[in-house]
mmCIF file of C-alpha atoms and ligand atoms in Angstrom:
data_model
loop_
_atom_site.group_PDB
_atom_site.id
_atom_site.type_symbol
_atom_site.label_atom_id
_atom_site.label_comp_id
_atom_site.label_asym_id
_atom_site.label_seq_id
_atom_site.Cartn_x
_atom_site.Cartn_y
_atom_site.Cartn_z
ATOM 1 C CA MET Q 150 4.188 22.730 17.538
ATOM 2 C CA GLN Q 151 1.637 20.786 19.545
ATOM 3 C CA THR Q 152 1.064 17.273 18.177
ATOM 4 C CA ARG Q 153 -2.561 16.200 18.518
ATOM 5 C CA VAL Q 154 -3.372 12.567 19.202
ATOM 6 C CA ILE Q 155 -6.634 11.484 17.601
ATOM 7 C CA ILE Q 156 -7.932 8.064 18.611
ATOM 8 C CA VAL Q 157 -9.713 6.341 15.723
ATOM 9 C CA ASN Q 158 -11.449 2.965 15.574
ATOM 10 C CA PRO Q 159 -9.358 0.805 13.176
ATOM 11 C CA LYS Q 160 -12.324 -1.400 12.237
ATOM 12 C CA LYS Q 161 -14.812 1.399 11.683
ATOM 13 C CA PRO Q 162 -13.017 4.758 11.354
ATOM 14 C CA GLU Q 163 -15.239 7.610 12.594
ATOM 15 C CA ILE Q 164 -15.937 9.927 9.640
ATOM 16 C CA LYS Q 165 -15.716 13.102 11.730
ATOM 17 C CA LYS Q 166 -12.274 12.235 13.037
ATOM 18 C CA ILE Q 167 -11.044 11.260 9.564
ATOM 19 C CA GLU Q 168 -12.274 14.602 8.223
ATOM 20 C CA GLU Q 169 -10.446 16.404 11.019
ATOM 21 C CA CYS Q 170 -7.187 14.724 9.944
ATOM 22 C CA VAL Q 171 -7.869 15.372 6.274
ATOM 23 C CA SER Q 172 -8.387 19.083 6.913
ATOM 24 C CA ILE Q 173 -4.869 19.146 8.395
ATOM 25 C CA LEU Q 174 -3.507 17.369 5.296
ATOM 26 C CA ARG Q 175 -5.364 19.784 3.015
ATOM 27 C CA ARG Q 176 -3.727 22.728 4.768
ATOM 28 C CA GLY Q 177 -0.337 21.146 4.015
ATOM 29 C CA GLY Q 178 0.166 19.583 7.451
ATOM 30 C CA ILE Q 179 1.637 16.164 8.237
ATOM 31 C CA VAL Q 180 -0.242 13.396 10.051
ATOM 32 C CA ALA Q 181 0.976 9.969 11.212
ATOM 33 C CA PHE Q 182 -1.456 7.076 10.804
ATOM 34 C CA PRO Q 183 -1.495 3.276 11.032
ATOM 35 C CA THR Q 184 -1.200 0.979 8.040
ATOM 36 C CA GLU Q 185 -1.169 -2.825 8.121
ATOM 37 C CA THR Q 186 2.654 -2.827 7.815
ATOM 38 C CA VAL Q 187 3.897 0.004 10.119
ATOM 39 C CA TYR Q 188 2.769 3.548 11.004
ATOM 40 C CA GLY Q 189 3.302 6.028 8.172
ATOM 41 C CA LEU Q 190 3.931 9.776 8.298
ATOM 42 C CA GLY Q 191 1.532 11.186 5.734
ATOM 43 C CA ALA Q 192 1.332 14.291 3.578
ATOM 44 C CA ASP Q 193 -0.720 15.243 0.530
ATOM 45 C CA GLY Q 194 1.297 13.545 -2.224
ATOM 46 C CA LEU Q 195 0.657 16.345 -4.689
ATOM 47 C CA ASN Q 196 1.747 19.183 -2.375
ATOM 48 C CA PRO Q 197 5.547 19.730 -2.531
ATOM 49 C CA ASN Q 198 5.593 22.021 0.524
ATOM 50 C CA ALA Q 199 3.845 19.427 2.668
ATOM 51 C CA ILE Q 200 6.213 16.718 1.388
ATOM 52 C CA LYS Q 201 9.192 18.867 2.389
ATOM 53 C CA LYS Q 202 7.926 18.827 5.989
ATOM 54 C CA ILE Q 203 8.131 15.024 6.086
ATOM 55 C CA PHE Q 204 11.841 15.039 5.216
ATOM 56 C CA LYS Q 205 12.446 17.719 7.828
ATOM 57 C CA ALA Q 206 10.495 16.059 10.663
ATOM 58 C CA LYS Q 207 12.095 12.647 10.058
ATOM 59 C CA LYS Q 208 15.562 14.113 9.341
ATOM 60 C CA ARG Q 209 15.444 11.962 6.210
ATOM 61 C CA PRO Q 210 17.997 12.598 3.424
ATOM 62 C CA ALA Q 211 16.360 14.264 0.408
ATOM 63 C CA ASP Q 212 17.501 11.498 -1.985
ATOM 64 C CA ASN Q 213 15.518 8.825 -0.115
ATOM 65 C CA PRO Q 214 12.169 8.718 -1.957
ATOM 66 C CA LEU Q 215 8.724 8.162 -0.466
ATOM 67 C CA ILE Q 216 6.000 5.611 -1.166
ATOM 68 C CA PHE Q 217 2.669 6.852 -2.584
ATOM 69 C CA HIS Q 218 -0.495 5.342 -1.117
ATOM 70 C CA ILE Q 219 -3.739 5.170 -3.091
ATOM 71 C CA SER Q 220 -7.212 3.963 -2.100
ATOM 72 C CA ASN Q 221 -8.371 2.735 -5.489
ATOM 73 C CA LYS Q 222 -6.544 0.336 -7.822
ATOM 74 C CA ASP Q 223 -7.462 2.330 -10.949
ATOM 75 C CA ASP Q 224 -5.723 5.464 -9.653
ATOM 76 C CA ILE Q 225 -2.418 3.872 -10.542
ATOM 77 C CA ARG Q 226 -3.086 5.025 -14.121
ATOM 78 C CA LYS Q 227 -3.087 8.664 -12.998
ATOM 79 C CA PHE Q 228 0.238 8.515 -11.211
ATOM 80 C CA ALA Q 229 2.259 5.938 -13.174
ATOM 81 C CA LYS Q 230 2.812 5.427 -16.906
ATOM 82 C CA ASN Q 231 3.953 2.597 -19.215
ATOM 83 C CA ILE Q 232 2.381 0.146 -16.756
ATOM 84 C CA PRO Q 233 3.391 -3.423 -17.749
ATOM 85 C CA SER Q 234 0.878 -6.306 -17.725
ATOM 86 C CA ASN Q 235 2.837 -7.838 -14.846
ATOM 87 C CA ALA Q 236 1.709 -4.922 -12.695
ATOM 88 C CA GLU Q 237 -1.941 -5.628 -13.470
ATOM 89 C CA LYS Q 238 -1.552 -9.272 -12.427
ATOM 90 C CA LEU Q 239 0.184 -8.386 -9.179
ATOM 91 C CA ILE Q 240 -2.359 -5.705 -8.324
ATOM 92 C CA GLU Q 241 -5.192 -8.137 -8.944
ATOM 93 C CA LYS Q 242 -3.634 -10.655 -6.571
ATOM 94 C CA PHE Q 243 -2.039 -8.547 -3.818
ATOM 95 C CA TRP Q 244 -3.823 -5.171 -3.566
ATOM 96 C CA PRO Q 245 -4.958 -3.901 -1.205
ATOM 97 C CA GLY Q 246 -1.940 -5.164 0.718
ATOM 98 C CA PRO Q 247 1.757 -4.902 1.572
ATOM 99 C CA LEU Q 248 3.224 -4.846 -1.950
ATOM 100 C CA THR Q 249 4.812 -1.658 -3.334
ATOM 101 C CA LEU Q 250 5.472 -1.438 -7.075
ATOM 102 C CA VAL Q 251 8.108 0.783 -8.676
ATOM 103 C CA LEU Q 252 6.923 2.139 -12.037
ATOM 104 C CA LYS Q 253 7.606 5.100 -14.339
ATOM 105 C CA LYS Q 254 6.028 8.174 -12.773
ATOM 106 C CA SER Q 255 3.509 10.462 -14.451
ATOM 107 C CA SER Q 256 4.066 14.210 -14.643
ATOM 108 C CA LEU Q 257 1.571 14.782 -11.795
ATOM 109 C CA ILE Q 258 4.069 13.419 -9.279
ATOM 110 C CA PRO Q 259 6.350 16.027 -7.669
ATOM 111 C CA LYS Q 260 10.050 15.173 -7.957
ATOM 112 C CA ILE Q 261 10.689 16.100 -4.340
ATOM 113 C CA ALA Q 262 8.735 12.973 -3.340
ATOM 114 C CA THR Q 263 10.764 10.654 -5.567
ATOM 115 C CA GLY Q 264 14.181 11.987 -4.608
ATOM 116 C CA GLY Q 265 14.591 13.287 -8.145
ATOM 117 C CA LEU Q 266 13.963 9.862 -9.740
ATOM 118 C CA ASN Q 267 11.608 9.465 -12.718
ATOM 119 C CA THR Q 268 9.990 6.457 -11.045
ATOM 120 C CA ILE Q 269 7.250 6.193 -8.434
ATOM 121 C CA ALA Q 270 6.868 3.625 -5.629
ATOM 122 C CA ILE Q 271 3.154 3.034 -5.123
ATOM 123 C CA ARG Q 272 0.797 0.764 -3.202
ATOM 124 C CA MET Q 273 -2.770 0.434 -2.020
ATOM 125 C CA PRO Q 274 -2.810 -0.364 1.708
ATOM 126 C CA SER Q 275 -5.526 -2.536 3.255
ATOM 127 C CA HIS Q 276 -5.827 -0.720 6.606
ATOM 128 C CA LYS Q 277 -9.223 0.945 6.905
ATOM 129 C CA ILE Q 278 -7.876 4.126 8.501
ATOM 130 C CA ALA Q 279 -5.291 4.571 5.733
ATOM 131 C CA LEU Q 280 -7.888 3.941 3.035
ATOM 132 C CA SER Q 281 -10.421 6.365 4.461
ATOM 133 C CA LEU Q 282 -7.809 9.130 4.875
ATOM 134 C CA ILE Q 283 -6.699 8.784 1.229
ATOM 135 C CA ASN Q 284 -10.250 8.485 -0.015
ATOM 136 C CA SER Q 285 -11.460 11.496 1.844
ATOM 137 C CA LEU Q 286 -8.423 13.622 0.825
ATOM 138 C CA GLY Q 287 -8.966 12.712 -2.830
ATOM 139 C CA ASN Q 288 -5.195 12.771 -3.483
ATOM 140 C CA PRO Q 289 -2.565 10.096 -2.929
ATOM 141 C CA ILE Q 290 -0.815 10.244 0.445
ATOM 142 C CA VAL Q 291 2.966 9.925 0.608
ATOM 143 C CA ALA Q 292 3.939 8.137 3.768
ATOM 144 C CA PRO Q 293 7.343 6.873 4.789
ATOM 145 C CA SER Q 294 7.525 5.098 8.130
ATOM 146 C CA ALA Q 295 6.734 7.545 10.965
ATOM 147 C CA ASN Q 296 10.044 7.232 12.812
ATOM 148 C CA LEU Q 297 13.135 9.396 13.037
ATOM 149 C CA PHE Q 298 15.512 8.487 10.229
ATOM 150 C CA GLY Q 299 17.497 5.331 11.050
ATOM 151 C CA LYS Q 300 15.283 4.248 13.974
ATOM 152 C CA PRO Q 301 13.011 1.187 14.045
ATOM 153 C CA SER Q 302 9.683 1.747 12.286
ATOM 154 C CA PRO Q 303 6.761 2.415 14.656
ATOM 155 C CA THR Q 304 4.050 -0.177 15.120
ATOM 156 C CA LEU Q 305 2.151 1.757 17.820
ATOM 157 C CA ALA Q 306 1.122 5.414 18.137
ATOM 158 C CA THR Q 307 3.293 5.736 21.271
ATOM 159 C CA HIS Q 308 6.360 4.866 19.172
ATOM 160 C CA VAL Q 309 5.517 7.748 16.831
ATOM 161 C CA LEU Q 310 5.122 10.094 19.809
ATOM 162 C CA ASP Q 311 8.511 9.008 21.167
ATOM 163 C CA ASP Q 312 10.210 10.035 17.899
ATOM 164 C CA LEU Q 313 8.111 12.889 16.507
ATOM 165 C CA ASN Q 314 6.133 14.556 19.307
ATOM 166 C CA GLY Q 315 6.131 18.323 18.687
ATOM 167 C CA LYS Q 316 7.424 17.881 15.118
ATOM 168 C CA ILE Q 317 4.212 16.813 13.345
ATOM 169 C CA ASP Q 318 0.627 18.091 13.353
ATOM 170 C CA ALA Q 319 -1.200 14.976 14.479
ATOM 171 C CA ILE Q 320 -1.090 11.246 15.106
ATOM 172 C CA VAL Q 321 -3.993 8.935 14.447
ATOM 173 C CA ASP Q 322 -3.908 6.276 17.163
ATOM 174 C CA GLY Q 323 -5.556 3.229 15.617
ATOM 175 C CA GLY Q 324 -3.885 0.440 17.600
ATOM 176 C CA ASN Q 325 -1.020 -1.717 16.421
ATOM 177 C CA SER Q 326 0.243 -2.371 12.900
ATOM 178 C CA VAL Q 327 -0.208 -6.111 12.659
ATOM 179 C CA ILE Q 328 2.367 -7.134 10.025
ATOM 180 C CA GLY Q 329 5.069 -5.149 11.825
ATOM 181 C CA ILE Q 330 7.601 -4.802 8.994
ATOM 182 C CA GLU Q 331 7.518 -2.590 5.909
ATOM 183 C CA SER Q 332 6.008 -3.563 2.533
ATOM 184 C CA THR Q 333 7.710 -5.712 -0.090
ATOM 185 C CA ILE Q 334 9.122 -3.428 -2.835
ATOM 186 C CA LEU Q 335 9.293 -4.755 -6.408
ATOM 187 C CA ASP Q 336 10.831 -2.783 -9.272
ATOM 188 C CA LEU Q 337 8.927 -3.277 -12.535
ATOM 189 C CA THR Q 338 10.991 -0.793 -14.555
ATOM 190 C CA THR Q 339 13.843 -3.286 -15.065
ATOM 191 C CA SER Q 340 13.788 -5.906 -17.847
ATOM 192 C CA THR Q 341 13.319 -8.583 -15.186
ATOM 193 C CA PRO Q 342 11.204 -7.585 -12.143
ATOM 194 C CA THR Q 343 13.596 -6.956 -9.246
ATOM 195 C CA LEU Q 344 12.908 -7.420 -5.548
ATOM 196 C CA LEU Q 345 14.293 -4.313 -3.816
ATOM 197 C CA ARG Q 346 12.995 -4.880 -0.292
ATOM 198 C CA PRO Q 347 11.608 -8.170 1.059
ATOM 199 C CA GLY Q 348 8.413 -8.096 3.102
ATOM 200 C CA LYS Q 349 5.405 -10.193 4.010
ATOM 201 C CA ILE Q 350 4.704 -10.942 0.339
ATOM 202 C CA SER Q 351 7.602 -13.262 -0.354
ATOM 203 C CA TYR Q 352 9.797 -13.932 -3.370
ATOM 204 C CA LEU Q 353 8.001 -17.266 -3.905
ATOM 205 C CA GLU Q 354 4.568 -15.647 -3.896
ATOM 206 C CA LEU Q 355 5.774 -13.145 -6.513
ATOM 207 C CA LYS Q 356 7.363 -15.945 -8.532
ATOM 208 C CA LYS Q 357 4.018 -17.725 -8.715
ATOM 209 C CA ILE Q 358 2.578 -14.753 -10.600
ATOM 210 C CA LEU Q 359 5.628 -13.632 -12.607
ATOM 211 C CA LYS Q 360 7.794 -15.890 -14.747
ATOM 212 C CA LYS Q 361 11.015 -14.334 -13.518
ATOM 213 C CA VAL Q 362 11.949 -12.283 -10.465
ATOM 214 C CA GLU Q 363 15.461 -11.238 -9.503
ATOM 215 C CA TYR Q 364 16.782 -10.360 -6.091
ATOM 216 C CA HIS Q 365 18.556 -7.040 -5.982
ATOM 217 C CA PRO Q 366 22.224 -8.046 -5.411
ATOM 218 C CA SER Q 367 22.360 -6.133 -2.112
ATOM 219 C CA LEU Q 368 19.712 -8.486 -0.681
ATOM 220 C CA LEU Q 369 21.998 -11.453 -1.230
ATOM 221 C CA GLY Q 370 24.817 -9.861 0.683
ATOM 222 C CA LYS Q 371 26.978 -9.524 -2.425
ATOM 223 C CA LYS Q 372 29.464 -6.725 -2.204
ATOM 224 C CA THR Q 373 28.401 -5.076 -5.446
ATOM 225 C CA LYS Q 374 29.140 -1.460 -5.941
ATOM 226 C CA ILE Q 375 25.679 -0.083 -6.659
ATOM 227 C CA ILE Q 376 26.432 2.431 -9.352
ATOM 228 C CA LYS Q 377 22.903 3.610 -9.818
ATOM 229 C CA VAL Q 378 21.144 3.142 -6.510
ATOM 230 C CA LYS Q 379 17.731 1.698 -7.415
ATOM 231 C CA SER Q 380 16.175 2.071 -3.989
ATOM 232 C CA PRO Q 381 18.155 4.779 -2.303
ATOM 233 C CA GLY Q 382 16.994 3.628 1.138
ATOM 234 C CA MET Q 383 19.262 0.629 0.635
ATOM 235 C CA LYS Q 384 22.484 2.472 1.239
ATOM 236 C CA TYR Q 385 21.621 3.709 4.733
ATOM 237 C CA LYS Q 386 21.792 1.901 8.087
ATOM 238 C CA HIS Q 387 18.247 1.278 9.212
ATOM 239 C CA TYR Q 388 15.832 0.104 11.818
ATOM 240 C CA SER Q 389 18.314 0.514 14.677
ATOM 241 C CA PRO Q 390 17.504 1.109 18.323
ATOM 242 C CA ASN Q 391 19.933 3.116 20.490
ATOM 243 C CA ALA Q 392 21.359 -0.128 21.838
ATOM 244 C CA LYS Q 393 23.912 -1.933 19.712
ATOM 245 C CA ILE Q 394 22.475 -5.095 18.132
ATOM 246 C CA ILE Q 395 24.537 -8.243 17.854
ATOM 247 C CA LEU Q 396 23.076 -10.850 15.499
ATOM 248 C CA ILE Q 397 24.383 -14.387 15.915
ATOM 249 C CA GLU Q 398 24.121 -16.870 13.063
ATOM 250 C CA GLY Q 399 24.753 -20.588 13.424
ATOM 251 C CA ASN Q 400 23.291 -23.742 14.952
ATOM 252 C CA ILE Q 401 21.527 -23.623 18.324
ATOM 253 C CA GLN Q 402 24.421 -25.121 20.277
ATOM 254 C CA ASN Q 403 27.069 -22.747 18.920
ATOM 255 C CA THR Q 404 24.887 -19.659 19.171
ATOM 256 C CA GLN Q 405 24.040 -20.509 22.807
ATOM 257 C CA LYS Q 406 27.717 -20.852 23.605
ATOM 258 C CA LYS Q 407 28.516 -17.553 21.907
ATOM 259 C CA THR Q 408 25.649 -15.804 23.703
ATOM 260 C CA GLN Q 409 26.959 -17.014 27.092
ATOM 261 C CA GLU Q 410 30.459 -15.803 26.217
ATOM 262 C CA LEU Q 411 29.163 -12.387 25.217
ATOM 263 C CA ILE Q 412 27.033 -12.080 28.358
ATOM 264 C CA LYS Q 413 30.099 -12.787 30.478
ATOM 265 C CA LYS Q 414 32.131 -10.200 28.597
ATOM 266 C CA PHE Q 415 29.466 -7.503 28.838
ATOM 267 C CA LYS Q 416 28.892 -8.229 32.527
ATOM 268 C CA SER Q 417 32.572 -7.620 33.209
ATOM 269 C CA GLU Q 418 32.221 -4.312 31.370
ATOM 270 C CA LYS Q 419 29.166 -3.472 33.525
ATOM 271 C CA LYS Q 420 26.949 -3.292 30.466
ATOM 272 C CA LEU Q 421 23.229 -3.987 30.521
ATOM 273 C CA VAL Q 422 22.288 -6.722 28.022
ATOM 274 C CA GLY Q 423 18.932 -7.356 26.310
ATOM 275 C CA ILE Q 424 18.261 -10.834 24.971
ATOM 276 C CA ILE Q 425 15.538 -11.458 22.386
ATOM 277 C CA ASN Q 426 13.891 -14.888 22.009
ATOM 278 C CA ASN Q 427 16.308 -17.031 23.982
ATOM 279 C CA LYS Q 428 14.621 -19.120 26.644
ATOM 280 C CA SER Q 429 17.811 -20.690 27.950
ATOM 281 C CA ILE Q 430 19.102 -17.440 29.467
ATOM 282 C CA LYS Q 431 18.126 -16.479 33.022
ATOM 283 C CA LYS Q 432 17.211 -12.994 34.099
ATOM 284 C CA THR Q 433 19.780 -11.213 36.295
ATOM 285 C CA PRO Q 434 20.213 -7.534 37.213
ATOM 286 C CA PHE Q 435 22.455 -7.286 34.122
ATOM 287 C CA ILE Q 436 20.121 -9.102 31.738
ATOM 288 C CA LYS Q 437 16.729 -8.047 30.374
ATOM 289 C CA LEU Q 438 14.792 -10.739 28.545
ATOM 290 C CA LYS Q 439 12.266 -10.331 25.787
ATOM 291 C CA PHE Q 440 10.312 -13.183 24.217
ATOM 292 C CA ILE Q 441 8.611 -12.092 21.043
ATOM 293 C CA GLY Q 442 7.160 -15.361 19.795
ATOM 294 C CA THR Q 443 8.047 -18.511 17.948
ATOM 295 C CA THR Q 444 6.321 -18.150 14.584
ATOM 296 C CA LYS Q 445 7.823 -15.847 11.972
ATOM 297 C CA LYS Q 446 4.536 -13.997 11.666
ATOM 298 C CA ILE Q 447 4.557 -13.101 15.361
ATOM 299 C CA ILE Q 448 8.283 -12.335 15.409
ATOM 300 C CA ALA Q 449 7.804 -9.849 12.529
ATOM 301 C CA SER Q 450 4.853 -8.287 14.293
ATOM 302 C CA ASN Q 451 6.795 -7.727 17.539
ATOM 303 C CA LEU Q 452 10.347 -7.153 16.305
ATOM 304 C CA TYR Q 453 10.537 -3.337 16.238
ATOM 305 C CA LYS Q 454 8.470 -3.041 19.407
ATOM 306 C CA SER Q 455 10.978 -5.292 21.192
ATOM 307 C CA PHE Q 456 13.859 -3.008 20.076
ATOM 308 C CA ARG Q 457 12.030 0.039 21.408
ATOM 309 C CA ASP Q 458 11.030 -1.703 24.664
ATOM 310 C CA LEU Q 459 14.631 -2.719 25.335
ATOM 311 C CA ASP Q 460 15.807 0.829 24.586
ATOM 312 C CA GLU Q 461 13.374 2.045 27.208
ATOM 313 C CA GLN Q 462 14.971 -0.360 29.668
ATOM 314 C CA LYS Q 463 18.282 1.333 28.814
ATOM 315 C CA VAL Q 464 20.123 -1.771 27.671
ATOM 316 C CA ASP Q 465 23.523 -1.194 26.036
ATOM 317 C CA VAL Q 466 23.492 -4.279 23.843
ATOM 318 C CA ILE Q 467 20.814 -6.499 22.321
ATOM 319 C CA ILE Q 468 21.682 -10.078 21.387
ATOM 320 C CA MET Q 469 19.455 -12.040 19.015
ATOM 321 C CA ARG Q 470 19.867 -15.316 17.173
ATOM 322 C CA GLU Q 471 19.078 -15.646 13.460
ATOM 323 C CA VAL Q 472 15.642 -16.818 12.308
ATOM 324 C CA ASP Q 473 15.020 -19.299 9.508
ATOM 325 C CA ASN Q 474 15.669 -17.446 6.259
ATOM 326 C CA SER Q 475 12.694 -18.630 4.165
ATOM 327 C CA ASN Q 476 9.636 -16.571 3.149
ATOM 328 C CA LEU Q 477 8.811 -13.998 5.850
ATOM 329 C CA GLY Q 478 12.051 -15.056 7.570
ATOM 330 C CA PHE Q 479 14.006 -13.548 4.683
ATOM 331 C CA ALA Q 480 12.378 -10.170 5.368
ATOM 332 C CA ILE Q 481 13.015 -10.448 9.110
ATOM 333 C CA MET Q 482 16.669 -11.321 8.503
ATOM 334 C CA ASN Q 483 16.982 -8.398 6.064
ATOM 335 C CA ARG Q 484 15.867 -5.981 8.811
ATOM 336 C CA LEU Q 485 17.995 -7.667 11.476
ATOM 337 C CA LYS Q 486 21.117 -7.467 9.323
ATOM 338 C CA LYS Q 487 20.530 -3.796 8.602
ATOM 339 C CA ALA Q 488 19.873 -3.029 12.259
ATOM 340 C CA ALA Q 489 22.859 -4.983 13.548
ATOM 341 C CA SER Q 490 26.159 -3.343 14.468
ATOM 342 C CA GLU Q 491 27.782 -6.743 14.439
ATOM 343 C CA ILE Q 492 26.938 -10.084 12.791
ATOM 344 C CA ILE Q 493 28.755 -13.060 14.269
ATOM 345 C CA THR Q 494 28.725 -16.423 12.506
ATOM 346 C CA VAL Q 495 29.580 -19.389 14.706
HETATM 347 P P1 LIG U 163 10.020 3.847 4.065
HETATM 348 O O1 LIG U 163 8.629 4.173 3.665
HETATM 349 O O2 LIG U 163 10.620 4.758 5.080
HETATM 350 O O3 LIG U 163 10.147 2.414 4.467
HETATM 351 O O4 LIG U 163 10.900 4.027 2.781
HETATM 352 C C1 LIG U 163 10.414 3.847 1.505
HETATM 353 C C2 LIG U 163 11.326 2.978 0.699
HETATM 354 O O5 LIG U 163 10.852 2.949 -0.630
HETATM 355 C C3 LIG U 163 12.756 3.486 0.678
HETATM 356 O O6 LIG U 163 13.659 2.427 0.905
HETATM 357 C C4 LIG U 163 12.909 4.007 -0.724
HETATM 358 O O7 LIG U 163 14.209 3.921 -1.183
HETATM 359 C C5 LIG U 163 11.932 3.131 -1.521
HETATM 360 N N1 LIG U 163 11.452 3.852 -2.698
HETATM 361 C C6 LIG U 163 10.584 4.865 -2.735
HETATM 362 N N2 LIG U 163 10.427 5.321 -3.999
HETATM 363 C C7 LIG U 163 11.225 4.588 -4.783
HETATM 364 C C8 LIG U 163 11.510 4.578 -6.174
HETATM 365 N N3 LIG U 163 10.959 5.437 -7.016
HETATM 366 N N4 LIG U 163 12.382 3.660 -6.631
HETATM 367 C C9 LIG U 163 12.936 2.789 -5.793
HETATM 368 N N5 LIG U 163 12.720 2.736 -4.465
HETATM 369 C C10 LIG U 163 11.873 3.633 -3.965
HETATM 370 MG MG1 LIG U 164 11.449 3.817 6.893
#
């Protein structure tokens, strides 16, 4: 299969190009496109055969359900049922935007998209390209991140090409996905709303709207045996580049010392090391440096790109220090912990 790359203006999507993409979706094809969080791999959400192609192209396990994207807040009533008043409040405040809600699904939603669950994960994105694709298709678009299963999510069209060239019908190149990490997922089918995946919209922001919000135990690092997996994505290793990631937690002094020790060890093993966000390390033929910013917003935006860039430089190991765990930092740390092969606390 030849994958077409269609360049679209993210601020003012050209109608003709959007229609071209939508005609592919209508025929049951799959098209990657930018959202404000990461690039998604889209299919017509009401076409089971098209949805099947997403699982195949990504090599994604069939029990890992997909997020539905809508372009109009009211459409939630078509695709979800028993919608609690909490949902209305959250939608009012955060949609369009990076908040996904888990609700009871309506009978319109094919089970293949929800991994057999009777719930639906749904959000309204704010990216203009995403909105115009959904609008023009007239159906919701299911879109998991447009990467091969287990790899870092793509934030540029070139990342999608690296993973899926020849496996999907088209890619809309609309520049970078600014937020850089996936949406916050909140389950509203439990008696207390439960945070399943942290994202840009933080626990505290949700707490301001809802009286009570719980963290899913897996987010707090508790070794609970998840009997009924609420968000099946949780049980898989995620977001990992080819290089092994070592995450170091602890104060600056101790983490610096540990980083130096590790560099020495890897040098003796003739391994190429990538270092993210550590200005005290000097570049050598064995060390590739990557500075991705000091604010959490910029770190989130550049995190996955830095993994992919270091993979391209063929590093064997990536070393990164923890970031402050509050608000967006909690989401960054969640991704880092899932991506890491080793977490060292010093
Ligand atoms: P991705 O779009 O690749 O980031 O993955 C979508 C995430 O949404 C996965 O972690 C899924 O487990 C989660 N998800 C999708 N549908 C549901 C659902 N009905 N209930 C709980 N989690 C869901
Ligand atoms: Mg994903």
